[in-house]
mmCIF file of C-alpha atoms and ligand atoms in Angstrom:
data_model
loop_
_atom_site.group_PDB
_atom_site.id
_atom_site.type_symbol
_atom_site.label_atom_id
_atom_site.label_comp_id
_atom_site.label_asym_id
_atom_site.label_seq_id
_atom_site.Cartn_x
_atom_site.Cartn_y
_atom_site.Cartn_z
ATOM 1 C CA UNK A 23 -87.418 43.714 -48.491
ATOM 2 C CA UNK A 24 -87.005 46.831 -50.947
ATOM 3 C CA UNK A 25 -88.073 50.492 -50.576
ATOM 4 C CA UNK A 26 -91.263 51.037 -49.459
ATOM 5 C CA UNK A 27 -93.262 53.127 -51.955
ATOM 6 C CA UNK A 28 -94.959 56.396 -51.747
ATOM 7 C CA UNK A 29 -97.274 56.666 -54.396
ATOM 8 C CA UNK A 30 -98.293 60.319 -55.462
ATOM 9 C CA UNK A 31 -101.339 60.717 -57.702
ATOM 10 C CA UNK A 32 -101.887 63.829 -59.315
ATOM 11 C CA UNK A 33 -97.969 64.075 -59.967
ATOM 12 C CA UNK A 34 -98.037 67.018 -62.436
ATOM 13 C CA UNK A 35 -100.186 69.676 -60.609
ATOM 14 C CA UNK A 36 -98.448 72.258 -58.288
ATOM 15 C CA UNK A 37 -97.995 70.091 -55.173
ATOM 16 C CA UNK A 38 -97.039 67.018 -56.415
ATOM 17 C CA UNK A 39 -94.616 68.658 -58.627
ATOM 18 C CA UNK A 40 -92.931 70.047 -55.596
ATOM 19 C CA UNK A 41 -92.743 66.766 -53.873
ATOM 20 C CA UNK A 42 -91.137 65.970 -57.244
ATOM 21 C CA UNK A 43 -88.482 68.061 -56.545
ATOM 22 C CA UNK A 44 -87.878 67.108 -52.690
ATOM 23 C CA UNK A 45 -87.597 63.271 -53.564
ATOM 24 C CA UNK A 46 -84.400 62.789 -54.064
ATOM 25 C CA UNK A 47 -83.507 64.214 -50.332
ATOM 26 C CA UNK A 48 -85.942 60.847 -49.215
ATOM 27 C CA UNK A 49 -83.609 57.925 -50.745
ATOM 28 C CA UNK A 50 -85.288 54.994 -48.347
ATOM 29 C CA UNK A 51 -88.249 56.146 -50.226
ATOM 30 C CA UNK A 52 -88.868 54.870 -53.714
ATOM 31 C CA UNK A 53 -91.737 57.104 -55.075
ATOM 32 C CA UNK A 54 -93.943 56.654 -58.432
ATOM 33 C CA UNK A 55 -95.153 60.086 -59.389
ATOM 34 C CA UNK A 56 -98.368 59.083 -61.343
ATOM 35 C CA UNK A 57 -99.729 62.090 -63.531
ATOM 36 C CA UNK A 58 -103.502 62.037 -64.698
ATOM 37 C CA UNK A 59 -102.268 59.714 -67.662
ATOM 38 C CA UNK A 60 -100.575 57.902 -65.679
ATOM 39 C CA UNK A 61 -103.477 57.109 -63.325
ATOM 40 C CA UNK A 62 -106.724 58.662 -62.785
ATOM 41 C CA UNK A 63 -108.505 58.896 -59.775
ATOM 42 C CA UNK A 64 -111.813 58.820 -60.553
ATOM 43 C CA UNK A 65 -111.553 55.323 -62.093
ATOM 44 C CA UNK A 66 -111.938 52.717 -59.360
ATOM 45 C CA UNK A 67 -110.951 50.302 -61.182
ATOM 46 C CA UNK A 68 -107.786 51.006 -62.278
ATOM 47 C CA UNK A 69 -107.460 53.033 -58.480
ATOM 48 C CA UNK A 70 -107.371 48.936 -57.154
ATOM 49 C CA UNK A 71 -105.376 47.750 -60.118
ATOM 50 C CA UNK A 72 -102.485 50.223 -59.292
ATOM 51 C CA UNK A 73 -102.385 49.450 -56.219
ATOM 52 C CA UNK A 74 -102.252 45.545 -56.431
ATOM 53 C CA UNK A 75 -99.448 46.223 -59.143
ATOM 54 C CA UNK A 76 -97.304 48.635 -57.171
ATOM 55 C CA UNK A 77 -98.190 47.886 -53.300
ATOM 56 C CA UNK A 78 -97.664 51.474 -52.317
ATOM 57 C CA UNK A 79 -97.355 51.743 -48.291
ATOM 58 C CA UNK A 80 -97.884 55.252 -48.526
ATOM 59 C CA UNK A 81 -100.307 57.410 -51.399
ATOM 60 C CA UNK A 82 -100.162 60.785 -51.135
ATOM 61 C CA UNK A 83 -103.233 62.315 -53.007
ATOM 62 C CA UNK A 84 -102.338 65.701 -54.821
ATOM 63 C CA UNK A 85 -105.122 64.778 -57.409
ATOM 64 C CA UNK A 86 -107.946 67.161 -57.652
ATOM 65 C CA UNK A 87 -110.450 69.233 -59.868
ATOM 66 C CA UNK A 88 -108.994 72.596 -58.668
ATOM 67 C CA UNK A 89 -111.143 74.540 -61.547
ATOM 68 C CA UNK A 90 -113.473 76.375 -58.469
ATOM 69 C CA UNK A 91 -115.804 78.514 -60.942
ATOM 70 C CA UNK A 92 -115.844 76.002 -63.450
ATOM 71 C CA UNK A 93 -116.640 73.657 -60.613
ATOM 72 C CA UNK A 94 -120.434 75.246 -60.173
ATOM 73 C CA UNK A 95 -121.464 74.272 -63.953
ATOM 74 C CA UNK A 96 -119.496 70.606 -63.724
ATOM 75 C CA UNK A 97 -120.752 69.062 -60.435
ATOM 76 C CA UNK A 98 -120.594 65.438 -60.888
ATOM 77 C CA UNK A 99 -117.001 65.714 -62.150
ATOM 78 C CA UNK A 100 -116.151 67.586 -59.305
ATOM 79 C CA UNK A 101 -118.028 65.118 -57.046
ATOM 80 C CA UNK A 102 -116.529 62.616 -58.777
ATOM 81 C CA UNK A 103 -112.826 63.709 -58.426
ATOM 82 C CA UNK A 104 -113.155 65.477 -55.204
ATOM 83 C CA UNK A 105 -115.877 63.404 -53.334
ATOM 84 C CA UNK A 106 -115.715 59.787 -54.620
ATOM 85 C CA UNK A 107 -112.164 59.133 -55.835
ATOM 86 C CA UNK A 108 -110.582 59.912 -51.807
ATOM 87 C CA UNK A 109 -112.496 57.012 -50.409
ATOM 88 C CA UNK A 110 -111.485 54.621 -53.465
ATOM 89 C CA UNK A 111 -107.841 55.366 -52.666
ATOM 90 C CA UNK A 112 -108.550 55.332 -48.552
ATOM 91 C CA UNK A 113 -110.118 51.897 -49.148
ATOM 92 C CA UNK A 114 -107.277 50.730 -51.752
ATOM 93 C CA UNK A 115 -104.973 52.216 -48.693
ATOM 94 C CA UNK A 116 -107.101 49.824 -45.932
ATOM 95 C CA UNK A 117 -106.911 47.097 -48.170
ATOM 96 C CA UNK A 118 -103.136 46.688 -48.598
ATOM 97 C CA UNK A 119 -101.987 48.683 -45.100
ATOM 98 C CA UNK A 120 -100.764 51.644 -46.595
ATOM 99 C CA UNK A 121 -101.380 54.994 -45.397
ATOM 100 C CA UNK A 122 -103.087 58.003 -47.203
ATOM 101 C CA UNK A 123 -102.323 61.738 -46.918
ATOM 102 C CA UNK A 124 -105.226 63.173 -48.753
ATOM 103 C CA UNK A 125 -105.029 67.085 -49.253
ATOM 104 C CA UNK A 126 -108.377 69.288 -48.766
ATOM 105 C CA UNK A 127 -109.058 73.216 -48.589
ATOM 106 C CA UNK A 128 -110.112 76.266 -46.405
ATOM 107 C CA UNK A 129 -113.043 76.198 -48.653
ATOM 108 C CA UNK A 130 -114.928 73.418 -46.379
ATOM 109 C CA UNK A 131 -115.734 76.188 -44.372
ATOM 110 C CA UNK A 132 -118.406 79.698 -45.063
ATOM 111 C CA UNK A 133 -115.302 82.323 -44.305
ATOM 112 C CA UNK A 134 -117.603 83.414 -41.296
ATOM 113 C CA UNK A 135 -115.380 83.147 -38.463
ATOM 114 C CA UNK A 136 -113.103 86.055 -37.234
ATOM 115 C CA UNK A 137 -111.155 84.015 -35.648
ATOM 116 C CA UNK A 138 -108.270 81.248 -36.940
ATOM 117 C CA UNK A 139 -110.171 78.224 -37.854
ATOM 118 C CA UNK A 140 -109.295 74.929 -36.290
ATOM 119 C CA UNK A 141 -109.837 71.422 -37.354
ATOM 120 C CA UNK A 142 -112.918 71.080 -34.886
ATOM 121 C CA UNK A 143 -114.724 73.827 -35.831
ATOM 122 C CA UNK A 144 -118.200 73.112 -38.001
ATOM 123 C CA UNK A 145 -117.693 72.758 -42.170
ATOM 124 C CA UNK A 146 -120.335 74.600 -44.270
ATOM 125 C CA UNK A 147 -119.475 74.739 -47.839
ATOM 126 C CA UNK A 148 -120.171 77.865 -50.172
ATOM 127 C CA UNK A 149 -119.547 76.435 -53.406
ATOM 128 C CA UNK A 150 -119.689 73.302 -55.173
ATOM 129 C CA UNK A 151 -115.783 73.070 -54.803
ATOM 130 C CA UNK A 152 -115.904 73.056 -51.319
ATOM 131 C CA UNK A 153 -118.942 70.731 -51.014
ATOM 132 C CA UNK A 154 -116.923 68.221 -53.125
ATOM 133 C CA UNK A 155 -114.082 68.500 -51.036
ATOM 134 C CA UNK A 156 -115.912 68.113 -48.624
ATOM 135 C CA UNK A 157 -117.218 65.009 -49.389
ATOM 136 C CA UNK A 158 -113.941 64.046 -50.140
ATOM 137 C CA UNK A 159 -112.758 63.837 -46.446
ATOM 138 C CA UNK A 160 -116.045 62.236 -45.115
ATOM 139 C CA UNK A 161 -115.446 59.767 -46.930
ATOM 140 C CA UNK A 162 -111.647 59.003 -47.207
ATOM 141 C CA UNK A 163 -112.328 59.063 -43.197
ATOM 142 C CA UNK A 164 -114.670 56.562 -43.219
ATOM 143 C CA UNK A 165 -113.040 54.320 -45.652
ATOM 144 C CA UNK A 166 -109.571 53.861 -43.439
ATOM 145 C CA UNK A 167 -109.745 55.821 -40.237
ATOM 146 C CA UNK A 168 -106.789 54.542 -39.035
ATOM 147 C CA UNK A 169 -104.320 54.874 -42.147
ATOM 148 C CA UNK A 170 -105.809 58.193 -43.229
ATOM 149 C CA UNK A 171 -103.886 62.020 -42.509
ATOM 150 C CA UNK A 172 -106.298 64.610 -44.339
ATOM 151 C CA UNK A 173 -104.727 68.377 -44.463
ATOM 152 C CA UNK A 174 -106.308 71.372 -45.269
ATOM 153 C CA UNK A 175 -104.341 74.026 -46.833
ATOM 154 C CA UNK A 176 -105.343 77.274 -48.564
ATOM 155 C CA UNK A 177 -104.092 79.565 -51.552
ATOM 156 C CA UNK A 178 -101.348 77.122 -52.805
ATOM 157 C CA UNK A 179 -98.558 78.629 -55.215
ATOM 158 C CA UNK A 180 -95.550 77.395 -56.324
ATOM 159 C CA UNK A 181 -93.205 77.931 -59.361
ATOM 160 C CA UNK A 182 -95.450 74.852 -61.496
ATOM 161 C CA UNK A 183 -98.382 75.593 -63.120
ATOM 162 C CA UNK A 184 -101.140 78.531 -62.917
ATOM 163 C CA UNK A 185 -101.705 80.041 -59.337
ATOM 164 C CA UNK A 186 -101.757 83.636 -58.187
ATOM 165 C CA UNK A 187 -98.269 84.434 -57.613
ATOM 166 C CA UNK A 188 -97.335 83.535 -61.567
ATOM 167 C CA UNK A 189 -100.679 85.573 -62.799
ATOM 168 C CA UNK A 190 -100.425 88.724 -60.782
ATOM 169 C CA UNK A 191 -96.539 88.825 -62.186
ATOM 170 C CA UNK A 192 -97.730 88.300 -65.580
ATOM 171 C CA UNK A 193 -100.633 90.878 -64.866
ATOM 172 C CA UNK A 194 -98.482 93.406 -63.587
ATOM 173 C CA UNK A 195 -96.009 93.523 -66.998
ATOM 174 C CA UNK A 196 -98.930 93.751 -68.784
ATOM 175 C CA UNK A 197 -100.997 96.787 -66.896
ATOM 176 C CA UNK A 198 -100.542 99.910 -65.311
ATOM 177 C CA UNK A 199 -102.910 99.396 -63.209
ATOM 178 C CA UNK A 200 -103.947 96.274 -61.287
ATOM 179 C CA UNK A 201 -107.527 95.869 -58.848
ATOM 180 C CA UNK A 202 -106.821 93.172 -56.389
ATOM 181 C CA UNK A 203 -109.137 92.089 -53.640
ATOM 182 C CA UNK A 204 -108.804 93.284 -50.046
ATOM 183 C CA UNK A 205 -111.688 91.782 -47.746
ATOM 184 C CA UNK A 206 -110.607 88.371 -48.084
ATOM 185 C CA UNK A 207 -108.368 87.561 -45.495
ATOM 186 C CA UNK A 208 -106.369 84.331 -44.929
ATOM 187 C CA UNK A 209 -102.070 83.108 -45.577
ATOM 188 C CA UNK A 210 -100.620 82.078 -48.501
ATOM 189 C CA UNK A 211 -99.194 78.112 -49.039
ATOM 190 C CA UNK A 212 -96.162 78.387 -50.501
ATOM 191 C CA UNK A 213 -96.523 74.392 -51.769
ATOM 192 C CA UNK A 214 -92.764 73.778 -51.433
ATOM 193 C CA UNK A 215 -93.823 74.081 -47.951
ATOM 194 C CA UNK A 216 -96.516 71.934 -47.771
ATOM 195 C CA UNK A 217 -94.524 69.136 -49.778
ATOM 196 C CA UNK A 218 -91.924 69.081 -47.085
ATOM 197 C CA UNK A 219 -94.784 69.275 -44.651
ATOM 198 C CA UNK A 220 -96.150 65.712 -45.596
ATOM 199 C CA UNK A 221 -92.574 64.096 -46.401
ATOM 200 C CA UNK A 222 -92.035 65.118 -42.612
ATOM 201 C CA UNK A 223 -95.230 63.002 -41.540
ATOM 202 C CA UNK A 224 -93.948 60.215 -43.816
ATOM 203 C CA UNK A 225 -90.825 59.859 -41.733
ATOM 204 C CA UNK A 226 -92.701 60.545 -38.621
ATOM 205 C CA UNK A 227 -92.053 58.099 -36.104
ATOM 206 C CA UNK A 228 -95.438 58.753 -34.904
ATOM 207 C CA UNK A 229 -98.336 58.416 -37.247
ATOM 208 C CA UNK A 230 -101.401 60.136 -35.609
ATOM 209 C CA UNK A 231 -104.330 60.158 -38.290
ATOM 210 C CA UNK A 232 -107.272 62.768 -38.117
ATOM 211 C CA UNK A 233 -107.262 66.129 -39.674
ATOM 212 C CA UNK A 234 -104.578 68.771 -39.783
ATOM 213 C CA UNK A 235 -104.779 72.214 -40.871
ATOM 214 C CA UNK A 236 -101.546 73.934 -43.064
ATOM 215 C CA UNK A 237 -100.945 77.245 -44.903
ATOM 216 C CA UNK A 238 -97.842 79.494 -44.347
ATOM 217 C CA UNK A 239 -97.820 81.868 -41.298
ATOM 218 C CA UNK A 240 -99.240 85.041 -41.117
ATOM 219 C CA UNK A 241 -102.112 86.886 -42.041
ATOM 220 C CA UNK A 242 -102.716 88.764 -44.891
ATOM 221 C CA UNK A 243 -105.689 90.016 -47.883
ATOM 222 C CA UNK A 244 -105.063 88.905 -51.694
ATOM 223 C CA UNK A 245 -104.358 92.379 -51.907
ATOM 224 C CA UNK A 246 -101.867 92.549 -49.593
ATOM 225 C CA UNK A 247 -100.283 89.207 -51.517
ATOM 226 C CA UNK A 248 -100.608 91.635 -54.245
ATOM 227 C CA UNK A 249 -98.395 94.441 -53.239
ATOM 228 C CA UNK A 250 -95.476 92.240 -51.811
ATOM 229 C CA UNK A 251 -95.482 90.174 -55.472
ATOM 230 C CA UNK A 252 -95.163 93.497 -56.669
ATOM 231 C CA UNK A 253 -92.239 94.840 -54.568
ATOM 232 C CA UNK A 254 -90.207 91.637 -54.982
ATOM 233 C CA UNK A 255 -90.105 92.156 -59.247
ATOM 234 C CA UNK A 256 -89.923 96.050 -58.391
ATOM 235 C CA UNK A 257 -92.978 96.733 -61.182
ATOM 236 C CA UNK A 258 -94.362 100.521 -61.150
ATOM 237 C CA UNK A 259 -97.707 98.724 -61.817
ATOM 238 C CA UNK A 260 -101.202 100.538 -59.535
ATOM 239 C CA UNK A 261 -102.339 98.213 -57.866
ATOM 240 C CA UNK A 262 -105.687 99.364 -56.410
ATOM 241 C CA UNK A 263 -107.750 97.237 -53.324
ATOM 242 C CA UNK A 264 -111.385 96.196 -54.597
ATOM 243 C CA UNK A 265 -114.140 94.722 -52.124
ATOM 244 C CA UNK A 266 -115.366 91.152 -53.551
ATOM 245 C CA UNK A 267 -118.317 92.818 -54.832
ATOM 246 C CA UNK A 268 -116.373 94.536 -57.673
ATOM 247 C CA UNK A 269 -115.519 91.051 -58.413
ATOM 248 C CA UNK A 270 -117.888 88.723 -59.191
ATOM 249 C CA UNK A 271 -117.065 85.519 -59.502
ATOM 250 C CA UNK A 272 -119.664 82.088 -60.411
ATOM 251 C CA UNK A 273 -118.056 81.118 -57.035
ATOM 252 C CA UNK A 274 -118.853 82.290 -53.860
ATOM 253 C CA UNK A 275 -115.096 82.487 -52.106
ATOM 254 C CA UNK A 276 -115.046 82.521 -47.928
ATOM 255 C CA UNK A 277 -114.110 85.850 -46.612
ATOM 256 C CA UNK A 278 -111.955 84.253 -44.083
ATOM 257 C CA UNK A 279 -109.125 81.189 -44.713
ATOM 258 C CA UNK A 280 -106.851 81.905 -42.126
ATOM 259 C CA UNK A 281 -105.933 78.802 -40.734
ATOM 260 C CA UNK A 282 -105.402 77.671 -37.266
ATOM 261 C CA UNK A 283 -101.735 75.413 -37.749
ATOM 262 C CA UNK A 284 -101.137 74.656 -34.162
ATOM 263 C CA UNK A 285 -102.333 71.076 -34.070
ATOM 264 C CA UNK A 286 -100.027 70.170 -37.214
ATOM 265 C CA UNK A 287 -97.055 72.301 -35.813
ATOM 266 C CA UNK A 288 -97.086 70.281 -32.537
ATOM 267 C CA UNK A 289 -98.003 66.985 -33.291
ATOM 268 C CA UNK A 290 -95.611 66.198 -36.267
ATOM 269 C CA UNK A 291 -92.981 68.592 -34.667
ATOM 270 C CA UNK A 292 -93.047 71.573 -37.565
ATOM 271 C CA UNK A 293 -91.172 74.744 -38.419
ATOM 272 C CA UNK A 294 -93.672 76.174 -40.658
ATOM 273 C CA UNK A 295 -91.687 79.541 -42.623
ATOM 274 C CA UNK A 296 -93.601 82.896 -42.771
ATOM 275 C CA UNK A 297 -95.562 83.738 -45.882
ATOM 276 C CA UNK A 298 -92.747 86.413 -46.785
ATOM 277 C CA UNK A 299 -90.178 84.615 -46.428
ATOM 278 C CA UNK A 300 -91.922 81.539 -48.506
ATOM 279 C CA UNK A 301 -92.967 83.801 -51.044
ATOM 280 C CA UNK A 302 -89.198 85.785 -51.642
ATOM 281 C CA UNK A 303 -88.087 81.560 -51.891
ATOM 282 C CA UNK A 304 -90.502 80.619 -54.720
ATOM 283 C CA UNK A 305 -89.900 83.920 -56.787
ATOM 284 C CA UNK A 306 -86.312 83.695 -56.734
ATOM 285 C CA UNK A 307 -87.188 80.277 -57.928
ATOM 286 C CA UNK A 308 -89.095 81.880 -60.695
ATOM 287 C CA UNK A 309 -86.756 84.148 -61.961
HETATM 288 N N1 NAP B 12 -104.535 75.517 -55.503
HETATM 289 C C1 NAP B 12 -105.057 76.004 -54.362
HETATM 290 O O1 NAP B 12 -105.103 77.227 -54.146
HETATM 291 C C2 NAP B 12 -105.574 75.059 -53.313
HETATM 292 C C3 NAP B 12 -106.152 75.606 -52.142
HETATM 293 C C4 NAP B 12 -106.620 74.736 -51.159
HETATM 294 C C5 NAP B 12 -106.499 73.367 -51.339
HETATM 295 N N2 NAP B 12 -105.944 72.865 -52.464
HETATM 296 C C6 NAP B 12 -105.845 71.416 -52.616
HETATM 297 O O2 NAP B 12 -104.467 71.090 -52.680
HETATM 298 C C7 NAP B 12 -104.294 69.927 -53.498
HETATM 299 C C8 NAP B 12 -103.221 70.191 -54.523
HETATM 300 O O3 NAP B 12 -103.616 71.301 -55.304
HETATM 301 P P1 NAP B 12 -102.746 71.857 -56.493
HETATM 302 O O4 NAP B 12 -102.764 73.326 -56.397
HETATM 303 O O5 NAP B 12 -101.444 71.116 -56.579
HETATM 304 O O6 NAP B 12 -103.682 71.445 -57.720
HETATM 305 P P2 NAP B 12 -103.360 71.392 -59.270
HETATM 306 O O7 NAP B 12 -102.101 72.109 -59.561
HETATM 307 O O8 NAP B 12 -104.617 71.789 -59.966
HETATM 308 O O9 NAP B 12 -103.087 69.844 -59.495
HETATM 309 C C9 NAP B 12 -104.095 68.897 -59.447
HETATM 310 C C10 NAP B 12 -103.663 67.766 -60.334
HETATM 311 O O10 NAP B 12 -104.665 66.746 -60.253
HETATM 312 C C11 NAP B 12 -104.785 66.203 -61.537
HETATM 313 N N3 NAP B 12 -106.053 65.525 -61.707
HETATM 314 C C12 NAP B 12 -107.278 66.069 -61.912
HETATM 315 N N4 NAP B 12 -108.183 65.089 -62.042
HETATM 316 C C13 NAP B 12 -107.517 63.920 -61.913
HETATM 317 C C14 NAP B 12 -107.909 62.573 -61.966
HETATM 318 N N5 NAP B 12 -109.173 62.227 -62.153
HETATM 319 N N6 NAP B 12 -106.963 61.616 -61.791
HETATM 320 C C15 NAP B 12 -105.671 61.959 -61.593
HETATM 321 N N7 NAP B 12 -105.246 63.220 -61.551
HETATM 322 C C16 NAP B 12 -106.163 64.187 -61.699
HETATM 323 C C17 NAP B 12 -104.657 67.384 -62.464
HETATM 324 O O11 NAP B 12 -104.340 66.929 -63.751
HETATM 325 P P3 NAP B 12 -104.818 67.762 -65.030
HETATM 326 O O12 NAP B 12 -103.962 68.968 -65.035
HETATM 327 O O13 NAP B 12 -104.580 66.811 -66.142
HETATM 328 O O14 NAP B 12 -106.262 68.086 -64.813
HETATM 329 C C18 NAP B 12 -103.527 68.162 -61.812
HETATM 330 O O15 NAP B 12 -102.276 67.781 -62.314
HETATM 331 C C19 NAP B 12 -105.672 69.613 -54.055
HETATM 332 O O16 NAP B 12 -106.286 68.622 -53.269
HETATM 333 C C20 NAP B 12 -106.440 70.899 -53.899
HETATM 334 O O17 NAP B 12 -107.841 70.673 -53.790
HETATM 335 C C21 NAP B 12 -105.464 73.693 -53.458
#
């Protein structure tokens, strides 16, 4: 018998990138990093062709539409992307007894709570992105309840692609003076992190399915995030806290992320690093 496969769909955004980078430390692993291109989601069709082809006993599904604003005025590709395409790879999954880690957000949930939000606690969407999402994990749940590891994780940077971390250092060259948010409240995911997170489930010798909640420790505002990008390049740039309301957005974003990481920490046995220290490892990455 060879390898067995892990299968990661949406290879080229910021998490499966990252994974990219970690794969080489899993060598009983062989892993097809499948881009957009490559294979897309949201076609069920060739979803079950890939698999028959490849036989993956693991898919890891970094694939998303991650636009949030643009989400609001594109719902059925959202829907499609977010909401359909989990259950098509949850059933491919069922179908040939693999198992699926399917990634979701913070943004199931309306930001109301004061207090860290666990896995149990009641979803209400503010925005289409969320809703989609949503979906997403109703019905990759239903599809292959068994097989299926869903984690929510919140404000994901990395060194790939467009997130915060690479704007607000852009932003700040470019300024001398910055407004950043400060009444949204929740912990970076440094997705480095999280990509070592699910390679540890992988090789867990326990598989317990369900859902799991992940984001770096700590608890901070974007603002906050803000300042400590800024210390770390040692810009002179003002950077100024703003309530949301100075910001409007065409999506509503929860006031509150912070997630509650206990249940992933214990069951899978996790060390999960402090947002500093997370965020001083990607930018020296960066520079
Ligand atoms: N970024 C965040 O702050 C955040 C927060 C909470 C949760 N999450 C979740 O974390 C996961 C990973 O996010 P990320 O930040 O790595 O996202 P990302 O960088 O936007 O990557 C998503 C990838 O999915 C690809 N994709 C989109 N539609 C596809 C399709 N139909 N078929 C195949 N691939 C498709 C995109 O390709 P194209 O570039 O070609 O469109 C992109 O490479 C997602 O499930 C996301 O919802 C992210």
């Amino acid at each position: 018998m060879g390898k067995p496969t892990i299968l990661v769909t949406g290879a080229n955004g910021q998490l499966g990138r990252e994974l990219n980078v970690l794969a080489d430390a899993y060598p009983a692993y062989h892993f097809i990093f499948a881009d957009r291109a490559a294979l897309s989601v949201d076609d069920r069709q060739q979803v079950d062709a890939f698999f028959a082809t490849h036989q993956p006993a693991w898919c890891l599904n970094c694939a998303a539409y991650t636009a949030v604003d643009k989400a609001e005025s594109d719902q059925e590709a959202a829907f499609r992307i977010n909401g359909d395409s989990p259950g098509w790879l949850a059933a491919a999954c069922r179908r040939h007894g693999a198992k699926l880690v399917h990634i979701s957000t913070d943004y199931v949930f309306d930001g109301r709570s004061s207090t860290p939000l666990k896995e149990s606690d009641p979803t209400s969407p503010i925005n289409v992105y969320g809703a989609s999402k949503l979906a997403g994990e109703q019905k990759a749940m239903n599809d292959h309840p068994d097989g299926t590891v869903i984690i929510r994780t919140a404000w994901v940077y990395s060194e790939f692609g467009n997130n915060f971390v690479k704007t607000m250092i852009r932003l700040m060259k470019e300024r001398p003076v910055l407004k950043v948010v400060d009444d949204q409240i929740g912990s970076p995911t440094y997705a480095a992190d999280l990509a070592a997170a699910i390679l540890r489930i992988v090789g867990s010798p326990r598989f317990v399915p369900g859902i799991y909640h992940y984001s770096n420790e700590g608890r901070i505002s974007w603002y906050q995030f803000a300042l400590a990008i800024r210390d770390r390049i040692g810009s002179a740039c003002n950077v100024q806290p703003i309530p949301s309301s100075e910001f409007p957005t065409p999506a509503k974003r929860p006031q509150y992320s912070l997630l509650d990481k206990a249940l992933i920490r214990d069951t899978y046995q996790l060390i999960i690093p402090g947002w500093e220290t997370s965020l001083s490892a990607c930018m020296a990455r960066l520079d």
